[in-house]
């Protein structure tokens, strides 16, 4: 079946057209047309995503991206339209939903809402090269570590599309903490990947760090997270430094990344132990982080050798419409699409009933 997918939950506008086949036991996706526009550079001067600007840009770019994706995809009618319905910035989500509704009416094709975090889980399972992807049915239960700019959570999927929240952040999301530390280091938004780059360059030199930042909640008895104290500790450390040299910047990035990695790895260890999950799927923008990936790889190799670790390839770590198309296809194939009016739900959770 041919699916048109639309993603506008934050500051990426994305439209994709895929030819999908198979089901949750194994699926294939041919990317026929894919158009993505990142607004990040426009939000940089505000130091974060500015919702009104995001909305205006989505509205402006959606028709252009659709035209581009359709041109790439060539002849052939679409069977289903999938659009991110939440979680995300509500004004931004609405632009995608209104556009999907309009196209759905014009083409006489049904439009369905998809949960953005479900998209990130599915993205971890997709193997491919940007034009063709495959999913090999993962062993269940699957534990998802979802780490993005808005979310940090551990979610257990015992059966497809049945989610149980095992742990979540009590305050900042890990991506948000990376972005805030980036600002403290005078790195432009979105700074997460820039902090990571500084940290890995420094780590590659073999340098150690004498800064010891806290690992909030690492010893507590839950799978919940907290990153706000770590962010504040970085702020105090920087205030105490006479000047912000390149060396200090790199060392702060290194020590901060070590602290986040340790917390993520320890909480994932706890959740794997408690759940007996067979697959660990890591999704969301922060899943691009190589130190965190390495920490999770070591955890699985040393402590859970029977667990399969899955994370997205580099094309799919950030927000994209391909993961939304794949999630819609898997739901459709499993008869799990609910035909309800499309509504943006800014804080839609995975573990609540999918609406
Ligand atoms: O999933 P995503 O693209 O958007 C949301 O759904 O939030 O995640 C974006 C987040 C941002 O906070 C960004 O700074 C962070 O992912 N990020 C990273 C890296 N690449 C992106 N954080 C740490 N290390 C990276 N390499
Ligand atoms: Zn995301």
Short mmCIF file of C-alpha atoms and ligand atoms in Angstrom, two decimals:
data_model
loop_
_atom_site.label_atom_id
_atom_site.label_comp_id
_atom_site.label_asym_id
_atom_site.label_seq_id
_atom_site.Cartn_x
_atom_site.Cartn_y
_atom_site.Cartn_z
CA UNK A 1 0.00 0.00 0.00
CA UNK A 2 1.07 3.57 -0.64
CA UNK A 3 1.18 5.94 2.32
CA UNK A 4 1.60 9.69 2.45
CA UNK A 5 2.93 10.76 5.87
CA UNK A 6 3.15 14.23 7.38
CA UNK A 7 5.22 15.29 10.41
CA UNK A 8 5.01 18.79 11.94
CA UNK A 9 5.26 18.19 15.69
CA UNK A 10 8.18 20.55 16.29
CA UNK A 11 10.52 22.46 13.98
CA UNK A 12 10.89 19.95 11.16
CA UNK A 13 8.35 19.95 8.35
CA UNK A 14 8.42 16.55 6.65
CA UNK A 15 6.36 14.79 4.01
CA UNK A 16 7.10 11.34 2.67
CA UNK A 17 5.48 8.86 0.31
CA UNK A 18 6.30 5.20 0.87
CA UNK A 19 5.26 1.94 -0.68
CA UNK A 20 4.75 -0.37 2.32
CA UNK A 21 4.30 -4.11 2.51
CA UNK A 22 4.28 -6.80 5.18
CA UNK A 23 3.17 -6.47 8.78
CA UNK A 24 4.52 -6.49 12.35
CA UNK A 25 6.30 -9.80 11.73
CA UNK A 26 8.34 -8.22 8.94
CA UNK A 27 7.84 -5.21 6.70
CA UNK A 28 9.45 -3.39 3.78
CA UNK A 29 9.30 0.29 2.90
CA UNK A 30 10.33 1.81 -0.41
CA UNK A 31 10.73 5.55 0.02
CA UNK A 32 9.26 6.95 -3.19
CA UNK A 33 9.36 10.61 -2.29
CA UNK A 34 10.78 12.36 0.75
CA UNK A 35 10.89 16.07 1.49
CA UNK A 36 12.09 17.52 4.78
CA UNK A 37 12.69 21.12 5.75
CA UNK A 38 14.36 21.92 9.05
CA UNK A 39 13.46 25.30 10.52
CA UNK A 40 16.16 25.01 13.21
CA UNK A 41 18.27 27.87 11.81
CA UNK A 42 15.24 30.20 12.00
CA UNK A 43 14.66 29.40 15.67
CA UNK A 44 18.34 29.78 16.55
CA UNK A 45 18.02 33.49 17.34
CA UNK A 46 15.32 32.70 19.93
CA UNK A 47 17.47 29.99 21.54
CA UNK A 48 14.66 27.45 21.18
CA UNK A 49 11.56 26.66 19.15
CA UNK A 50 9.27 29.68 18.83
CA UNK A 51 5.76 28.19 18.33
CA UNK A 52 4.25 31.01 16.23
CA UNK A 53 7.19 30.96 13.86
CA UNK A 54 7.06 27.14 13.67
CA UNK A 55 3.38 27.28 12.76
CA UNK A 56 3.88 29.92 10.08
CA UNK A 57 6.78 28.02 8.53
CA UNK A 58 4.89 24.70 8.50
CA UNK A 59 1.91 26.34 6.77
CA UNK A 60 4.19 27.93 4.21
CA UNK A 61 6.24 24.81 3.49
CA UNK A 62 3.72 21.95 3.59
CA UNK A 63 2.31 22.57 0.06
CA UNK A 64 5.83 22.96 -1.36
CA UNK A 65 7.06 19.77 0.26
CA UNK A 66 3.97 17.86 -0.91
CA UNK A 67 4.60 18.98 -4.45
CA UNK A 68 8.22 17.90 -4.20
CA UNK A 69 7.39 14.49 -2.69
CA UNK A 70 4.68 13.82 -5.29
CA UNK A 71 7.02 14.76 -8.12
CA UNK A 72 9.68 12.39 -6.79
CA UNK A 73 7.19 9.57 -6.25
CA UNK A 74 5.70 9.79 -9.74
CA UNK A 75 2.46 8.12 -10.81
CA UNK A 76 0.35 6.12 -8.39
CA UNK A 77 -2.46 6.87 -6.00
CA UNK A 78 -2.10 7.00 -2.25
CA UNK A 79 -4.12 4.58 -0.08
CA UNK A 80 -3.67 6.20 3.32
CA UNK A 81 -2.61 9.54 4.79
CA UNK A 82 -0.82 9.45 8.15
CA UNK A 83 -0.17 12.55 10.23
CA UNK A 84 1.51 13.10 13.60
CA UNK A 85 -1.29 13.96 16.05
CA UNK A 86 0.85 14.30 19.19
CA UNK A 87 2.78 14.73 21.36
CA UNK A 88 4.40 17.99 20.29
CA UNK A 89 3.74 21.70 20.01
CA UNK A 90 -0.02 22.00 19.53
CA UNK A 91 0.01 24.92 17.07
CA UNK A 92 2.58 23.02 14.99
CA UNK A 93 0.64 19.73 15.18
CA UNK A 94 -2.53 21.47 14.01
CA UNK A 95 -0.86 22.68 10.82
CA UNK A 96 -0.09 19.07 9.83
CA UNK A 97 -3.55 17.88 10.82
CA UNK A 98 -5.34 20.62 8.91
CA UNK A 99 -3.20 19.98 5.87
CA UNK A 100 -3.79 16.21 6.08
CA UNK A 101 -7.53 16.79 6.40
CA UNK A 102 -7.56 19.05 3.37
CA UNK A 103 -5.60 16.58 1.22
CA UNK A 104 -7.73 13.71 2.50
CA UNK A 105 -10.92 15.46 1.35
CA UNK A 106 -9.44 16.47 -1.97
CA UNK A 107 -8.17 12.97 -2.79
CA UNK A 108 -10.92 10.98 -1.06
CA UNK A 109 -8.30 9.05 0.95
CA UNK A 110 -8.60 8.40 4.72
CA UNK A 111 -6.31 10.31 7.09
CA UNK A 112 -5.21 8.84 10.42
CA UNK A 113 -3.39 10.28 13.43
CA UNK A 114 -0.13 8.71 14.62
CA UNK A 115 1.70 9.12 17.92
CA UNK A 116 5.11 10.73 17.38
CA UNK A 117 6.77 8.57 20.05
CA UNK A 118 5.42 5.41 18.42
CA UNK A 119 7.12 6.70 15.28
CA UNK A 120 10.42 6.98 17.18
CA UNK A 121 10.06 3.38 18.45
CA UNK A 122 9.39 2.09 14.94
CA UNK A 123 12.34 4.12 13.57
CA UNK A 124 14.69 2.11 15.81
CA UNK A 125 13.53 -1.11 14.16
CA UNK A 126 14.03 0.06 10.58
CA UNK A 127 17.16 -1.09 8.76
CA UNK A 128 18.04 0.58 5.49
CA UNK A 129 19.83 3.19 3.52
CA UNK A 130 17.49 6.13 3.09
CA UNK A 131 15.58 4.74 0.10
CA UNK A 132 14.60 1.27 1.26
CA UNK A 133 13.99 0.05 4.80
CA UNK A 134 13.12 -3.28 6.36
CA UNK A 135 11.76 -4.23 9.72
CA UNK A 136 12.49 -7.69 11.00
CA UNK A 137 9.80 -8.50 13.54
CA UNK A 138 11.43 -7.80 16.94
CA UNK A 139 11.23 -10.23 19.83
CA UNK A 140 8.75 -9.03 22.43
CA UNK A 141 8.60 -7.73 25.08
CA UNK A 142 10.34 -4.69 23.71
CA UNK A 143 11.68 -1.98 25.99
CA UNK A 144 11.87 1.45 24.36
CA UNK A 145 14.22 4.11 25.67
CA UNK A 146 12.82 7.29 24.17
CA UNK A 147 15.19 10.22 24.38
CA UNK A 148 14.28 13.41 22.57
CA UNK A 149 13.95 17.15 23.07
CA UNK A 150 10.57 16.76 24.76
CA UNK A 151 10.68 13.25 26.21
CA UNK A 152 12.77 10.92 28.29
CA UNK A 153 10.95 7.73 29.06
CA UNK A 154 11.20 3.98 29.29
CA UNK A 155 8.19 2.27 27.77
CA UNK A 156 7.49 -1.44 27.72
CA UNK A 157 5.68 -3.01 24.77
CA UNK A 158 4.63 -6.58 25.70
CA UNK A 159 2.38 -6.80 22.65
CA UNK A 160 2.37 -4.57 19.61
CA UNK A 161 0.81 -1.16 20.34
CA UNK A 162 0.24 -1.97 24.04
CA UNK A 163 2.41 0.34 26.08
CA UNK A 164 3.30 0.48 29.74
CA UNK A 165 5.22 3.46 31.10
CA UNK A 166 8.10 2.11 33.19
CA UNK A 167 9.89 5.37 33.91
CA UNK A 168 9.97 9.01 32.83
CA UNK A 169 11.70 12.26 33.59
CA UNK A 170 10.40 14.23 36.53
CA UNK A 171 11.60 17.49 35.01
CA UNK A 172 13.69 18.20 31.89
CA UNK A 173 14.00 15.84 28.96
CA UNK A 174 17.55 14.75 28.22
CA UNK A 175 17.61 16.53 24.82
CA UNK A 176 16.37 19.67 26.54
CA UNK A 177 19.23 19.40 29.06
CA UNK A 178 21.72 19.03 26.19
CA UNK A 179 20.22 22.11 24.52
CA UNK A 180 20.32 24.16 27.75
CA UNK A 181 23.93 23.21 28.44
CA UNK A 182 24.71 24.16 24.84
CA UNK A 183 23.30 27.62 25.51
CA UNK A 184 25.41 27.96 28.65
CA UNK A 185 28.43 27.12 26.48
CA UNK A 186 27.39 29.77 23.92
CA UNK A 187 26.66 27.15 21.27
CA UNK A 188 23.78 27.97 18.91
CA UNK A 189 20.42 26.17 19.02
CA UNK A 190 19.87 23.26 18.59
CA UNK A 191 23.01 22.63 20.54
CA UNK A 192 22.65 18.99 21.63
CA UNK A 193 24.69 17.62 18.75
CA UNK A 194 27.30 20.38 19.20
CA UNK A 195 27.79 19.50 22.88
CA UNK A 196 28.13 15.87 21.80
CA UNK A 197 30.70 16.79 19.16
CA UNK A 198 32.82 18.73 21.68
CA UNK A 199 32.61 15.86 24.14
CA UNK A 200 33.60 13.18 21.66
CA UNK A 201 36.49 15.20 20.22
CA UNK A 202 37.86 15.61 23.72
CA UNK A 203 37.24 11.99 24.66
CA UNK A 204 39.09 10.89 21.52
CA UNK A 205 42.24 12.63 22.77
CA UNK A 206 42.21 10.30 25.77
CA UNK A 207 41.71 13.22 28.16
CA UNK A 208 39.94 12.47 31.41
CA UNK A 209 37.77 14.92 33.27
CA UNK A 210 38.13 16.11 36.85
CA UNK A 211 34.66 17.70 36.83
CA UNK A 212 32.20 15.51 38.65
CA UNK A 213 28.65 16.41 37.88
CA UNK A 214 25.79 14.75 39.77
CA UNK A 215 23.96 11.73 38.34
CA UNK A 216 20.48 12.64 39.61
CA UNK A 217 18.31 9.77 40.90
CA UNK A 218 20.83 7.17 39.77
CA UNK A 219 20.54 5.23 43.03
CA UNK A 220 16.84 5.66 43.57
CA UNK A 221 14.61 2.69 43.37
CA UNK A 222 12.66 3.62 40.23
CA UNK A 223 13.24 3.90 36.50
CA UNK A 224 12.46 7.62 36.61
CA UNK A 225 14.92 10.31 35.58
CA UNK A 226 15.75 13.88 36.52
CA UNK A 227 18.06 16.20 34.60
CA UNK A 228 17.35 19.61 36.01
CA UNK A 229 19.82 19.29 38.92
CA UNK A 230 22.54 18.22 36.53
CA UNK A 231 21.86 21.26 34.33
CA UNK A 232 22.01 23.54 37.42
CA UNK A 233 25.29 21.93 38.51
CA UNK A 234 26.74 22.77 35.10
CA UNK A 235 25.52 26.35 35.49
CA UNK A 236 27.18 26.73 38.91
CA UNK A 237 30.39 25.19 37.66
CA UNK A 238 30.52 27.68 34.79
CA UNK A 239 29.76 30.60 37.12
CA UNK A 240 32.71 29.60 39.29
CA UNK A 241 35.11 29.57 36.34
CA UNK A 242 36.99 32.81 35.69
CA UNK A 243 36.43 32.57 31.91
CA UNK A 244 34.87 30.27 29.36
CA UNK A 245 37.84 28.97 27.41
CA UNK A 246 37.59 26.36 24.66
CA UNK A 247 39.18 23.86 27.05
CA UNK A 248 36.59 24.52 29.73
CA UNK A 249 33.81 24.23 27.17
CA UNK A 250 35.04 20.88 25.97
CA UNK A 251 35.59 19.55 29.47
CA UNK A 252 32.12 20.63 30.62
CA UNK A 253 30.59 18.98 27.53
CA UNK A 254 32.55 15.79 28.22
CA UNK A 255 31.66 15.61 31.93
CA UNK A 256 28.01 16.50 31.30
CA UNK A 257 27.68 13.84 28.62
CA UNK A 258 29.30 11.25 30.92
CA UNK A 259 26.73 12.06 33.61
CA UNK A 260 23.72 11.78 31.28
CA UNK A 261 25.05 8.55 29.79
CA UNK A 262 25.55 7.01 33.24
CA UNK A 263 22.00 7.84 34.30
CA UNK A 264 20.44 6.59 31.06
CA UNK A 265 22.44 3.36 31.16
CA UNK A 266 21.66 2.65 34.82
CA UNK A 267 17.93 3.30 34.46
CA UNK A 268 17.82 1.16 31.33
CA UNK A 269 19.64 -1.61 33.21
CA UNK A 270 17.02 -1.48 35.93
CA UNK A 271 14.17 -1.53 33.41
CA UNK A 272 15.65 -4.45 31.44
CA UNK A 273 16.12 -6.40 34.63
CA UNK A 274 12.59 -5.71 35.89
CA UNK A 275 10.83 -6.31 32.57
CA UNK A 276 12.73 -9.23 31.07
CA UNK A 277 12.54 -7.45 27.70
CA UNK A 278 14.07 -9.27 24.71
CA UNK A 279 14.59 -6.15 22.60
CA UNK A 280 15.90 -2.73 23.60
CA UNK A 281 14.87 -0.06 21.08
CA UNK A 282 16.36 3.41 21.45
CA UNK A 283 14.64 6.29 19.67
CA UNK A 284 14.44 10.10 19.53
CA UNK A 285 16.97 12.76 18.56
CA UNK A 286 19.38 11.96 21.41
CA UNK A 287 19.70 8.38 20.10
CA UNK A 288 22.22 9.88 17.65
CA UNK A 289 24.62 10.41 20.57
CA UNK A 290 27.61 8.10 20.20
CA UNK A 291 28.68 8.07 23.87
CA UNK A 292 25.16 7.08 24.92
CA UNK A 293 25.01 4.42 22.20
CA UNK A 294 28.35 3.04 23.35
CA UNK A 295 27.18 2.94 26.97
CA UNK A 296 24.03 1.04 25.99
CA UNK A 297 25.99 -1.33 23.74
CA UNK A 298 28.31 -2.17 26.64
CA UNK A 299 25.36 -2.68 28.97
CA UNK A 300 23.72 -5.16 26.60
CA UNK A 301 26.97 -6.93 25.74
CA UNK A 302 28.11 -7.34 29.36
CA UNK A 303 24.85 -7.80 31.27
CA UNK A 304 22.06 -8.71 28.85
CA UNK A 305 23.72 -10.69 26.04
CA UNK A 306 20.39 -12.16 24.93
CA UNK A 307 18.79 -8.78 24.39
CA UNK A 308 18.80 -7.34 20.87
CA UNK A 309 19.72 -3.64 20.81
CA UNK A 310 18.11 -1.57 18.06
CA UNK A 311 18.57 2.06 17.24
CA UNK A 312 17.75 4.13 14.18
CA UNK A 313 20.21 4.71 11.39
CA UNK A 314 21.45 8.26 10.93
CA UNK A 315 18.66 9.25 8.55
CA UNK A 316 15.98 8.47 11.10
CA UNK A 317 17.25 9.64 14.52
CA UNK A 318 15.71 13.11 14.26
CA UNK A 319 12.11 13.93 13.44
CA UNK A 320 11.01 12.60 10.05
CA UNK A 321 7.89 11.45 8.24
CA UNK A 322 9.24 8.02 7.24
CA UNK A 323 8.82 6.71 10.79
CA UNK A 324 5.26 8.07 10.83
CA UNK A 325 4.47 6.27 7.58
CA UNK A 326 5.93 3.01 8.95
CA UNK A 327 4.01 3.26 12.23
CA UNK A 328 0.77 3.90 10.29
CA UNK A 329 1.45 0.92 8.05
CA UNK A 330 2.13 -1.45 10.96
CA UNK A 331 -1.06 -0.29 12.69
CA UNK A 332 -3.04 -0.66 9.48
CA UNK A 333 -1.67 -4.15 8.85
CA UNK A 334 -2.58 -5.16 12.41
CA UNK A 335 -6.09 -3.68 12.15
CA UNK A 336 -5.22 -1.25 14.92
CA UNK A 337 -6.10 2.06 13.29
CA UNK A 338 -8.92 3.86 15.01
CA UNK A 339 -11.07 6.05 12.81
CA UNK A 340 -11.63 9.04 15.03
CA UNK A 341 -11.65 12.71 14.15
CA UNK A 342 -8.14 14.08 13.91
CA UNK A 343 -7.25 16.27 16.86
CA UNK A 344 -3.85 17.61 17.95
CA UNK A 345 -2.87 16.35 21.40
CA UNK A 346 0.20 18.21 22.60
CA UNK A 347 0.85 15.92 25.55
CA UNK A 348 -0.54 12.67 24.18
CA UNK A 349 1.04 9.76 25.99
CA UNK A 350 1.82 6.33 24.57
CA UNK A 351 0.54 4.41 27.53
CA UNK A 352 -2.89 6.04 27.49
CA UNK A 353 -5.36 4.69 24.97
CA UNK A 354 -4.21 5.58 21.44
CA UNK A 355 -6.67 8.12 20.13
O1 LIG B 1 13.40 13.61 18.36
P1 LIG B 1 13.92 14.97 18.11
O2 LIG B 1 14.50 15.28 16.75
O3 LIG B 1 12.78 16.03 18.35
C1 LIG B 1 11.85 15.86 19.40
O4 LIG B 1 10.91 15.06 19.21
O5 LIG B 1 12.11 16.49 20.46
O6 LIG B 1 14.99 15.31 19.24
C2 LIG B 1 15.66 16.54 19.26
C3 LIG B 1 16.62 16.58 20.42
C4 LIG B 1 17.21 17.97 20.63
O7 LIG B 1 17.13 18.28 22.02
C5 LIG B 1 18.66 17.80 20.17
O8 LIG B 1 19.55 18.69 20.80
C6 LIG B 1 18.93 16.38 20.57
O9 LIG B 1 17.74 15.70 20.19
N1 LIG B 1 20.09 15.80 19.90
C7 LIG B 1 21.19 15.31 20.54
C8 LIG B 1 22.07 14.84 19.54
N2 LIG B 1 21.48 15.05 18.32
C9 LIG B 1 20.27 15.63 18.56
N3 LIG B 1 21.48 15.24 21.85
C10 LIG B 1 22.66 14.69 22.19
N4 LIG B 1 23.56 14.21 21.31
C11 LIG B 1 23.32 14.26 19.98
N5 LIG B 1 24.21 13.78 19.11
ZN1 LIG B 2 10.93 13.51 17.96
#
